[in-house]
Amino acid sequence: MLPSGGLENSWKLVSVPATEIESDTSLWSREKLSPAVCILGRYRESEYEVAIDPDMLPEIGSRGCPMNLDYNPIQPDDGQTAVHGNIYAARKARDDWLGKAASIVRSGNRPVVERAYRHLARSRSLYEELQRTILIQDIETSNYVIQGLLVHNVKRLCLWLSHNCEDPRVQSWFGQNRDDFLENLKRNLYMASALPLRTRRDEAETTSLFHALLHFSGGTVDFTHHGFGDEYSIGDNANLIASVLGITRRRDFEQCDSSAISSMLCESWLSPWVRDSVEDWTKLAMKRLRIGFPKEHLGLPSRILTGLGVGQIEMIGDYFNHVQPTLHLLRQKKNSKLLLLTWIAVSSSYNSNILYEWATSEDGSNLYAEMVQDFQNSQTIEQLGLVIAAFIGYRRLVPDLSDHFDQPIKDSYLADLDANLHGERLENTGAVTKRMAFAFVRVLRTYGDTYEDLVVFLETMYDTDPPVQHVFDGLSDEYFSRRTGPSMSSPDKCLDHKTAYKNVVAKSSRLKLPRLHEETNGDWIFVKSSEELPAQNLSDQDHLLQAPHKNLTDLSESRRGSTM
């Protein structure tokens, strides 16, 4: 009897005494004919399993129909225990119920009942075992050709992951015929859950990997109720497959030498299984099984590709595809690592341990040194903006533990920036970076819509309100106003740091910051020009400020006029 009801409902599984179901005069004699009830057969000698539309449960219960709403489907009855003993009876009851449930789920013609079985499996901590049983039945019911392709692909994976055709375990797999191979594979899938440090999530991921492998071999697989865990890296997935096969993964999948593998396949006793291009097969296997990426995928370091979850790598790829068309001048391979740092700044979910290890590695330290140099070089305004954004991302990932001061340490934030760029370790690097980042945006806005896309990108990446403007911010704005002007040697690039800094310092007046006495309500002055402050006695020992020579607004207008 097929159940009715919408797909949005999940029916309730209950157990009913066999005498009630089999009698024509019992309270269930009428209920079992209802379209809201589905008799699913015995699950043990004295009990039937029945699926009921939950809307009908109160009505059926009110008529006194006996049923157990909280039954344990894998608990053997006394008769089974007496015959088989406690341990074997419990194992048999478990296997029988999982096999029955998997068959009903795989049939696909009882959606509400399928969901009822899945729900009960979850409530009894059997869901991962149910998924694995479904996989085993999918393998068993596949046709001869698909089973043969599955055997072929698993053997290839053995060789790829071990990278050693002389490995005894690899030779063991290759020495088996199809039937023995499949039996051992199914046995290992059952035994994998007992491996040390194996979690339920690992079991689910392993089942998904081998379901994907079956699908890769041409099998029909329903991925509706299971899928890959985005947190698993390609290395994690490769290790899970290797653990089922009993081999040790010696290399990352994408680091394997295709020509060497092809030679080992063709020149050894493994040659009967070679039918297609090794490189073509590898590309498909990496994509379908989530066990590898092409070399230099997205331009990212190998440590990142093998360590981050595949879902996170896909997020990074989507982010790159979103950013690069907007900032088209950033489509350079060298920018991938910088864009990765900006992704870190805007992402709320990432594996901080893997990224931190990379950032503090030799590769990450070299990248930081390159960023310091790139910031000082003459380059496009877009590239300068990307470097500034990357600095912020890097410091969010690797904080400067000595950074705890938010005021200038030298004459100004600009002087502190120059000191930082030349290797001095000050205790306000965070404040300097933040103020310079927003000064850059303020200057870009003076160019109208010319750099609107870059401004939106930077403000999104900063993801914070700008700090309250400080009297020294005028110098920072003056600096970036000069930097964004054209370079004499290369008109399509902005001015380098050394020249811009030298110009700002050379054309500024040494002016004293007005003293703010406790008894007065004097305000900080946002300095844009020397005319804004009265002449001061330079012999005074109070703090001195390097004030810019020209008004920022006038300078910006002259820059715009020169580029039009």
Coordinates of C-alpha atoms in Angstrom, one line a residue:
M1 CA 0.0 0.0 0.0
L2 CA 1.6 3.3 -1.1
P3 CA 1.2 6.3 1.3
S4 CA -0.4 9.5 0.2
G5 CA 0.3 13.0 1.3
G6 CA 2.5 15.9 0.2
L7 CA 6.2 15.7 -0.1
E8 CA 6.6 18.3 2.6
N9 CA 5.4 15.9 5.3
S10 CA 7.4 13.3 7.1
W11 CA 5.4 10.4 8.4
K12 CA 5.9 8.8 11.7
L13 CA 7.3 5.2 12.1
V14 CA 5.7 3.1 14.9
S15 CA 5.7 -0.5 15.8
V16 CA 2.5 -2.5 16.1
P17 CA 2.0 -6.0 17.5
A18 CA 1.9 -8.6 14.7
T19 CA -1.3 -10.0 16.1
E20 CA -3.1 -6.6 15.6
I21 CA -1.9 -6.4 11.9
E22 CA -2.7 -10.0 11.0
S23 CA -6.2 -10.2 12.7
D24 CA -9.3 -9.3 10.8
T25 CA -11.1 -8.4 14.0
S26 CA -8.5 -6.3 15.8
L27 CA -8.6 -2.5 16.4
W28 CA -6.1 -2.2 13.5
S29 CA -8.2 -4.2 11.0
R30 CA -9.8 -1.0 9.7
E31 CA -6.9 1.4 10.3
K32 CA -4.5 -0.6 8.2
L33 CA -6.7 0.1 5.1
S34 CA -6.5 3.8 5.5
P35 CA -4.5 5.8 3.0
A36 CA -2.9 7.6 5.9
V37 CA -1.3 4.3 7.1
C38 CA 1.4 2.2 5.4
I39 CA 2.3 -1.3 6.6
L40 CA 6.0 -1.9 6.0
G41 CA 6.3 -5.5 7.1
R42 CA 7.8 -7.2 10.1
Y43 CA 11.0 -5.7 11.6
R44 CA 11.1 -8.6 14.1
E45 CA 9.1 -11.7 14.7
S46 CA 6.4 -10.2 17.0
E47 CA 6.3 -6.6 15.6
Y48 CA 5.3 -4.8 12.4
E49 CA 6.7 -1.5 11.3
V50 CA 4.0 0.9 10.3
A51 CA 4.3 4.5 8.8
I52 CA 1.5 6.9 9.8
D53 CA 0.6 10.3 8.6
P54 CA 1.3 12.4 11.8
D55 CA -2.0 14.3 11.4
M56 CA -3.8 10.9 11.9
L57 CA -1.9 9.8 15.0
P58 CA -4.2 11.5 17.6
E59 CA -7.3 10.1 16.0
I60 CA -5.9 6.5 15.7
G61 CA -4.6 6.8 19.3
S62 CA -7.9 7.9 20.6
R63 CA -9.5 4.7 19.3
G64 CA -7.2 2.7 21.5
C65 CA -5.1 1.1 18.7
P66 CA -2.0 -0.3 20.4
M67 CA 1.3 1.0 19.0
N68 CA 4.8 1.9 20.2
L69 CA 5.7 5.5 19.3
D70 CA 9.2 5.3 20.6
Y71 CA 10.4 1.8 19.6
N72 CA 14.0 0.8 19.0
P73 CA 14.2 -0.9 15.6
I74 CA 17.6 -2.5 16.3
Q75 CA 16.7 -4.0 19.6
P76 CA 16.3 -7.8 19.2
D77 CA 13.4 -9.5 20.9
D78 CA 13.7 -12.2 23.5
G79 CA 13.3 -15.0 20.9
Q80 CA 16.2 -13.8 18.8
T81 CA 18.4 -13.3 21.8
A82 CA 17.6 -16.9 23.0
V83 CA 18.5 -18.4 19.7
H84 CA 21.6 -16.3 18.6
G85 CA 22.9 -14.8 21.9
N86 CA 23.0 -11.2 22.9
I87 CA 25.9 -10.0 20.6
Y88 CA 25.0 -11.7 17.4
A89 CA 21.2 -11.1 17.9
A90 CA 21.9 -7.3 18.3
R91 CA 24.2 -7.2 15.2
K92 CA 21.7 -9.2 13.2
A93 CA 18.8 -6.9 14.2
R94 CA 20.8 -3.9 13.4
D95 CA 21.9 -5.2 9.9
D96 CA 18.4 -6.4 9.1
W97 CA 16.8 -3.1 9.9
L98 CA 19.4 -1.0 8.1
G99 CA 19.1 -3.2 5.0
K100 CA 15.3 -2.9 5.0
A101 CA 15.5 0.9 5.5
A102 CA 18.1 1.3 2.8
S103 CA 16.0 -0.6 0.3
I104 CA 12.9 1.5 1.0
V105 CA 14.9 4.7 0.8
R106 CA 16.6 3.6 -2.5
S107 CA 13.2 2.7 -4.0
G108 CA 12.3 6.3 -4.4
N109 CA 8.6 5.7 -4.6
R110 CA 7.7 6.4 -1.0
P111 CA 9.1 9.9 -0.3
V112 CA 7.2 10.5 3.0
V113 CA 8.2 7.1 4.3
E114 CA 11.8 7.6 3.1
R115 CA 12.0 10.7 5.2
A116 CA 10.4 8.8 8.1
Y117 CA 13.2 6.2 8.0
R118 CA 15.9 8.9 7.8
H119 CA 14.3 10.8 10.7
L120 CA 14.2 7.6 12.8
A121 CA 17.8 6.8 11.8
R122 CA 19.0 10.2 13.0
S123 CA 17.1 9.9 16.3
R124 CA 18.8 6.6 17.0
S125 CA 22.3 7.7 15.8
L126 CA 22.1 5.4 12.8
Y127 CA 22.1 7.9 10.0
E128 CA 25.7 7.5 9.0
E129 CA 25.3 3.7 9.0
L130 CA 22.1 4.0 6.9
Q131 CA 23.9 6.1 4.3
R132 CA 26.7 3.6 4.2
T133 CA 24.3 0.7 3.7
I134 CA 22.6 2.6 0.9
L135 CA 26.1 2.9 -0.7
I136 CA 26.7 -0.8 -0.4
Q137 CA 23.4 -1.6 -2.0
D138 CA 24.1 0.9 -4.8
I139 CA 27.4 -0.9 -5.5
E140 CA 25.7 -4.4 -5.3
T141 CA 22.9 -3.5 -7.7
S142 CA 25.1 -1.7 -10.3
N143 CA 25.5 -3.6 -13.5
Y144 CA 28.6 -5.5 -14.5
V145 CA 30.2 -2.7 -16.6
I146 CA 29.8 -0.1 -13.8
Q147 CA 31.2 -2.4 -11.2
G148 CA 34.2 -3.1 -13.5
L149 CA 34.8 0.6 -13.9
L150 CA 34.5 1.1 -10.2
V151 CA 37.2 -1.5 -9.6
H152 CA 39.4 0.1 -12.3
N153 CA 39.1 3.6 -10.7
V154 CA 39.7 2.4 -7.2
K155 CA 42.9 0.6 -8.4
R156 CA 44.1 3.8 -10.1
L157 CA 43.4 5.7 -6.9
C158 CA 45.5 3.2 -5.0
L159 CA 48.5 3.9 -7.3
W160 CA 48.0 7.6 -7.3
L161 CA 47.7 8.0 -3.6
S162 CA 50.6 5.7 -2.7
H163 CA 52.7 6.7 -5.8
N164 CA 54.4 3.3 -5.5
C165 CA 53.4 0.3 -7.5
E166 CA 55.6 -1.9 -5.4
D167 CA 53.6 -1.2 -2.3
P168 CA 52.4 -4.6 -1.0
R169 CA 48.9 -3.2 -0.3
V170 CA 48.6 -1.8 -3.8
Q171 CA 49.7 -5.1 -5.3
S172 CA 47.1 -6.8 -3.1
W173 CA 44.3 -4.7 -4.6
F174 CA 45.5 -5.2 -8.1
G175 CA 45.9 -8.9 -7.7
Q176 CA 42.2 -9.5 -6.9
N177 CA 39.4 -10.4 -9.4
R178 CA 36.4 -8.2 -9.7
D179 CA 34.1 -10.1 -7.2
D180 CA 36.8 -10.5 -4.5
F181 CA 37.7 -6.9 -5.0
L182 CA 34.2 -5.6 -4.4
E183 CA 33.7 -7.9 -1.4
N184 CA 36.8 -6.5 0.2
L185 CA 35.9 -3.0 -0.6
K186 CA 32.5 -3.4 1.0
R187 CA 34.1 -5.0 4.0
N188 CA 36.6 -2.1 4.4
L189 CA 33.8 0.4 4.1
Y190 CA 32.0 -1.3 7.0
M191 CA 35.2 -1.4 9.0
A192 CA 36.3 2.2 8.4
S193 CA 34.0 3.5 11.0
A194 CA 36.0 1.6 13.7
L195 CA 39.3 3.4 12.8
P196 CA 40.8 5.5 15.7
L197 CA 39.8 9.1 15.9
R198 CA 37.1 8.6 13.3
T199 CA 34.0 10.8 13.8
R200 CA 30.5 10.5 12.5
R201 CA 31.2 13.4 10.2
D202 CA 34.2 11.5 8.8
E203 CA 31.9 8.5 8.2
A204 CA 29.5 10.7 6.3
E205 CA 32.3 12.2 4.2
T206 CA 33.8 8.8 3.4
T207 CA 30.4 7.6 2.2
S208 CA 30.0 10.7 0.1
L209 CA 33.4 10.2 -1.4
F210 CA 32.7 6.6 -2.5
H211 CA 29.3 7.5 -3.7
A212 CA 31.0 10.1 -5.9
L213 CA 33.5 7.5 -7.0
L214 CA 30.6 5.2 -8.0
H215 CA 29.0 8.1 -9.9
F216 CA 32.3 8.8 -11.5
S217 CA 32.3 5.2 -12.7
G218 CA 28.9 5.6 -14.3
G219 CA 26.6 4.5 -11.4
T220 CA 23.3 6.2 -10.6
V221 CA 23.5 8.0 -7.3
D222 CA 20.9 10.1 -5.5
F223 CA 22.8 13.0 -3.9
T224 CA 19.6 14.6 -2.5
H225 CA 20.3 13.6 1.1
H226 CA 24.0 13.6 1.3
G227 CA 26.9 15.6 0.0
F228 CA 30.5 16.7 0.7
G229 CA 31.5 18.5 3.8
D230 CA 32.8 21.9 2.7
E231 CA 35.2 21.9 5.7
Y232 CA 37.1 18.9 4.4
S233 CA 40.3 19.8 2.4
I234 CA 41.5 17.8 -0.6
G235 CA 44.1 16.3 1.7
D236 CA 41.5 15.3 4.2
N237 CA 39.4 13.6 1.5
A238 CA 42.5 11.8 0.0
N239 CA 43.3 10.5 3.5
L240 CA 39.8 9.2 4.0
I241 CA 39.9 7.3 0.8
A242 CA 43.4 6.0 1.6
S243 CA 42.2 4.8 5.0
V244 CA 39.5 2.7 3.5
L245 CA 42.0 1.1 1.1
G246 CA 44.5 0.5 3.8
I247 CA 47.3 2.5 2.1
T248 CA 49.3 5.5 3.1
R249 CA 49.0 8.7 1.1
R250 CA 52.5 9.8 0.2
R251 CA 51.8 12.8 -2.0
D252 CA 49.2 15.4 -2.6
F253 CA 47.1 14.3 -5.6
E254 CA 48.0 17.3 -7.8
Q255 CA 51.7 16.8 -7.1
C256 CA 51.8 13.4 -8.6
D257 CA 53.8 13.1 -11.8
S258 CA 51.3 12.1 -14.6
S259 CA 54.1 10.9 -16.9
A260 CA 55.7 8.8 -14.1
I261 CA 52.3 7.3 -13.2
S262 CA 51.6 6.6 -16.9
S263 CA 54.9 4.8 -17.2
M264 CA 54.3 2.7 -14.1
L265 CA 50.9 1.7 -15.4
C266 CA 52.1 0.9 -18.9
E267 CA 55.4 -0.8 -18.2
S268 CA 54.3 -3.0 -15.3
W269 CA 51.7 -5.7 -14.6
L270 CA 49.2 -2.9 -14.1
S271 CA 48.8 -2.3 -17.9
P272 CA 45.6 -4.2 -18.5
W273 CA 43.7 -1.5 -16.6
V274 CA 45.0 1.4 -18.7
R275 CA 42.4 2.5 -21.3
D276 CA 42.4 6.3 -21.3
S277 CA 44.7 9.3 -20.9
V278 CA 46.2 9.6 -17.4
E279 CA 46.0 13.4 -17.5
D280 CA 42.4 13.4 -18.5
W281 CA 41.4 10.9 -15.9
T282 CA 43.3 12.8 -13.2
K283 CA 41.6 16.1 -14.0
L284 CA 38.2 14.4 -13.8
A285 CA 39.0 12.5 -10.6
M286 CA 40.3 15.7 -8.8
K287 CA 37.1 17.5 -9.7
R288 CA 34.6 14.8 -9.0
L289 CA 36.2 13.4 -5.9
R290 CA 37.4 16.6 -4.4
I291 CA 40.9 15.2 -3.9
G292 CA 43.0 17.7 -5.8
F293 CA 43.3 21.0 -7.7
P294 CA 45.3 21.8 -10.8
K295 CA 48.7 23.1 -10.0
E296 CA 48.7 26.8 -9.0
H297 CA 44.9 26.7 -8.9
L298 CA 43.7 30.3 -8.6
G299 CA 47.3 31.3 -8.1
L300 CA 47.2 30.1 -4.5
P301 CA 50.0 28.5 -2.6
S302 CA 50.0 24.7 -2.3
R303 CA 49.8 25.0 1.5
I304 CA 46.5 26.8 1.1
L305 CA 45.0 24.5 -1.5
T306 CA 45.7 21.4 0.4
G307 CA 44.9 22.8 3.9
L308 CA 41.7 24.8 3.5
G309 CA 38.4 23.1 3.1
V310 CA 37.2 22.6 -0.5
G311 CA 34.2 24.8 0.2
Q312 CA 36.5 27.6 1.4
I313 CA 38.6 27.3 -1.8
E314 CA 35.4 27.6 -3.8
M315 CA 34.4 30.7 -1.8
I316 CA 37.8 32.2 -2.6
G317 CA 37.3 31.4 -6.3
D318 CA 33.9 33.1 -6.3
Y319 CA 35.3 36.1 -4.5
F320 CA 38.1 36.4 -7.1
N321 CA 35.6 36.1 -9.9
H322 CA 33.5 38.9 -8.3
V323 CA 36.4 41.3 -7.7
Q324 CA 38.5 40.9 -10.7
P325 CA 36.0 41.9 -13.4
T326 CA 35.3 45.1 -11.4
L327 CA 39.0 45.9 -10.8
H328 CA 40.1 44.7 -14.2
L329 CA 43.6 46.0 -13.7
L330 CA 44.2 43.5 -10.9
R331 CA 44.0 40.5 -13.2
Q332 CA 47.6 39.6 -12.6
K333 CA 48.8 36.2 -11.3
K334 CA 51.0 37.9 -8.7
N335 CA 47.9 39.5 -7.1
S336 CA 46.3 36.2 -6.1
K337 CA 47.9 36.1 -2.7
L338 CA 47.1 39.8 -2.1
L339 CA 43.4 39.1 -3.0
L340 CA 43.5 36.1 -0.7
L341 CA 44.5 38.5 2.2
T342 CA 41.6 40.8 1.3
W343 CA 39.2 37.8 1.3
I344 CA 40.4 37.0 4.8
A345 CA 39.5 40.6 5.8
V346 CA 35.9 40.2 4.6
S347 CA 35.3 36.5 5.4
S348 CA 33.8 35.5 8.7
S349 CA 34.4 31.7 8.2
Y350 CA 37.8 30.4 7.4
N351 CA 40.4 28.0 8.8
S352 CA 42.5 30.5 10.7
N353 CA 45.1 27.9 11.7
I354 CA 46.0 27.0 8.1
L355 CA 46.0 30.6 7.0
Y356 CA 48.0 31.7 10.0
E357 CA 50.6 28.9 9.4
W358 CA 50.9 30.0 5.8
A359 CA 51.1 33.7 6.7
T360 CA 53.9 33.1 9.2
S361 CA 55.8 30.7 7.0
E362 CA 58.7 31.7 4.8
D363 CA 56.3 32.2 1.9
G364 CA 54.0 34.4 3.9
S365 CA 56.9 36.4 5.3
N366 CA 58.4 36.9 1.9
L367 CA 55.0 38.1 0.7
Y368 CA 54.8 40.7 3.5
A369 CA 58.3 42.0 2.5
E370 CA 57.2 42.2 -1.1
M371 CA 54.1 44.2 0.0
V372 CA 56.2 46.7 1.9
Q373 CA 58.4 47.1 -1.2
D374 CA 55.4 47.3 -3.6
F375 CA 53.7 50.0 -1.5
Q376 CA 56.8 52.2 -2.0
N377 CA 57.1 51.6 -5.7
S378 CA 55.5 53.5 -8.5
Q379 CA 52.5 51.6 -9.7
T380 CA 48.8 52.0 -10.8
I381 CA 46.4 53.5 -8.3
E382 CA 44.4 50.2 -8.3
Q383 CA 47.5 48.2 -7.5
L384 CA 48.4 50.6 -4.6
G385 CA 44.8 50.2 -3.2
L386 CA 45.1 46.4 -3.4
V387 CA 48.4 46.5 -1.5
I388 CA 46.9 48.7 1.2
A389 CA 43.9 46.3 1.5
A390 CA 46.2 43.3 1.7
F391 CA 48.1 45.0 4.6
I392 CA 44.9 45.2 6.6
G393 CA 44.0 41.5 5.8
Y394 CA 47.5 40.4 6.8
R395 CA 47.4 42.2 10.1
R396 CA 43.9 40.8 10.9
L397 CA 45.4 37.3 10.4
V398 CA 48.8 38.0 12.1
P399 CA 48.3 40.8 14.6
D400 CA 51.3 42.8 15.7
L401 CA 51.5 42.0 19.4
S402 CA 53.4 45.2 20.1
D403 CA 50.7 47.4 18.6
H404 CA 48.8 49.0 21.5
F405 CA 49.2 52.8 20.9
D406 CA 46.9 54.9 18.7
Q407 CA 48.7 58.2 18.7
P408 CA 51.6 59.3 16.6
I409 CA 55.1 58.4 17.9
K410 CA 57.2 60.5 15.6
D411 CA 56.2 63.9 14.2
S412 CA 53.0 62.5 12.5
Y413 CA 51.3 59.4 11.3
L414 CA 53.0 60.0 8.0
A415 CA 56.4 60.1 9.7
D416 CA 55.4 56.8 11.5
L417 CA 54.5 55.3 8.1
D418 CA 57.9 56.1 6.7
A419 CA 59.6 54.7 9.7
N420 CA 57.6 51.5 9.5
L421 CA 58.5 51.1 5.8
H422 CA 62.1 51.4 6.7
G423 CA 62.1 48.7 9.3
E424 CA 61.4 50.5 12.5
R425 CA 59.0 48.7 14.8
L426 CA 56.7 51.2 16.4
E427 CA 53.9 50.5 18.7
N428 CA 51.1 52.1 16.7
T429 CA 51.3 50.2 13.4
G430 CA 47.6 49.4 13.5
A431 CA 46.6 53.0 14.0
V432 CA 48.9 54.1 11.2
T433 CA 47.6 51.5 8.8
K434 CA 44.0 52.3 9.5
R435 CA 44.5 56.1 9.1
M436 CA 46.5 55.7 5.9
A437 CA 43.8 53.4 4.5
F438 CA 41.0 55.9 5.0
A439 CA 43.2 58.8 3.9
F440 CA 43.7 57.0 0.6
V441 CA 39.9 56.6 0.2
R442 CA 39.3 60.3 1.0
V443 CA 41.8 61.3 -1.7
L444 CA 40.2 58.9 -4.2
R445 CA 36.8 60.5 -3.6
T446 CA 38.2 63.9 -4.7
Y447 CA 38.5 62.4 -8.2
G448 CA 34.7 62.0 -8.6
D449 CA 33.6 58.7 -10.1
T450 CA 36.9 57.9 -11.6
Y451 CA 37.8 55.3 -8.9
E452 CA 34.3 54.6 -7.6
D453 CA 34.7 50.8 -8.0
L454 CA 38.0 50.8 -6.1
V455 CA 36.5 53.0 -3.3
V456 CA 33.5 50.6 -2.9
F457 CA 35.9 47.6 -2.8
L458 CA 38.1 49.2 -0.2
E459 CA 35.3 50.4 2.0
T460 CA 33.7 47.0 1.9
M461 CA 37.0 45.4 2.7
Y462 CA 37.7 47.8 5.6
D463 CA 34.4 46.8 7.1
T464 CA 34.6 49.5 9.8
D465 CA 33.8 53.1 10.4
P466 CA 36.6 55.6 9.7
P467 CA 38.4 56.9 12.8
V468 CA 37.6 60.4 14.1
Q469 CA 39.7 62.8 12.0
H470 CA 42.9 63.7 13.7
V471 CA 44.9 66.9 13.2
F472 CA 47.7 64.9 11.5
D473 CA 45.3 63.4 8.9
G474 CA 45.8 66.5 6.8
L475 CA 49.4 65.4 6.2
S476 CA 48.3 61.9 5.3
D477 CA 45.8 63.2 2.7
E478 CA 48.4 65.5 1.3
Y479 CA 50.7 62.5 0.9
F480 CA 48.2 60.4 -1.0
S481 CA 47.1 63.4 -3.1
R482 CA 50.7 63.6 -4.3
R483 CA 51.1 59.9 -4.7
T484 CA 48.0 59.6 -6.8
G485 CA 49.4 62.2 -9.2
P486 CA 51.2 60.8 -12.4
S487 CA 54.8 59.7 -12.2
M488 CA 57.2 61.7 -14.3
S489 CA 58.8 58.5 -15.6
S490 CA 55.5 56.6 -16.2
P491 CA 52.3 58.7 -16.6
D492 CA 50.0 55.6 -16.2
K493 CA 51.5 55.0 -12.7
C494 CA 51.3 57.0 -9.5
L495 CA 54.2 58.6 -7.7
D496 CA 56.5 56.4 -5.6
H497 CA 56.6 56.8 -1.8
K498 CA 60.0 58.3 -1.5
T499 CA 59.3 61.1 -3.9
A500 CA 55.8 61.9 -2.5
Y501 CA 57.0 61.8 1.1
K502 CA 60.0 64.0 0.3
N503 CA 57.8 66.5 -1.5
V504 CA 55.3 66.7 1.4
V505 CA 58.1 67.2 4.0
A506 CA 60.1 69.7 1.9
K507 CA 57.1 71.9 1.2
S508 CA 55.6 72.0 4.6
S509 CA 56.2 74.5 7.4
R510 CA 57.2 73.6 10.9
L511 CA 54.2 74.6 12.9
K512 CA 53.3 74.0 16.5
L513 CA 50.1 72.2 17.4
P514 CA 48.0 74.6 19.6
R515 CA 48.3 73.7 23.3
L516 CA 45.1 72.3 24.7
H517 CA 44.9 73.3 28.4
E518 CA 42.7 71.4 30.8
E519 CA 40.8 74.6 31.6
T520 CA 40.0 75.4 28.0
N521 CA 37.8 73.7 25.4
G522 CA 40.2 74.0 22.5
D523 CA 39.4 71.7 19.5
W524 CA 41.9 69.7 17.5
I525 CA 42.6 71.3 14.2
F526 CA 42.4 69.3 11.0
V527 CA 45.4 70.8 9.1
K528 CA 45.1 71.1 5.4
S529 CA 47.3 74.2 4.8
S530 CA 49.9 76.2 6.6
E531 CA 47.6 79.2 6.4
E532 CA 45.2 77.6 8.8
L533 CA 47.6 78.0 11.7
P534 CA 49.3 81.1 12.9
A535 CA 53.1 81.4 12.9
Q536 CA 54.7 79.8 15.9
N537 CA 57.8 80.2 17.9
L538 CA 59.9 77.3 16.7
S539 CA 62.1 77.4 19.8
D540 CA 59.1 76.2 21.8
Q541 CA 59.7 72.7 23.0
D542 CA 56.1 71.7 22.5
H543 CA 55.3 69.0 20.0
L544 CA 55.9 70.2 16.4
L545 CA 53.8 69.4 13.4
Q546 CA 54.9 69.1 9.8
A547 CA 52.1 71.0 8.1
P548 CA 51.5 70.8 4.3
H549 CA 52.3 73.7 2.1
K550 CA 49.3 73.6 -0.2
N551 CA 45.6 73.2 0.4
L552 CA 44.5 69.6 -0.3
T553 CA 41.3 70.7 -2.2
D554 CA 43.3 73.0 -4.5
L555 CA 45.9 70.2 -5.1
S556 CA 43.2 67.7 -5.9
E557 CA 41.6 70.1 -8.4
S558 CA 44.9 70.7 -10.1
R559 CA 45.4 66.9 -10.3
R560 CA 42.0 66.4 -11.9
G561 CA 42.7 69.3 -14.3
S562 CA 46.0 67.7 -15.3
T563 CA 44.4 64.4 -16.2
M564 CA 41.5 65.6 -18.2

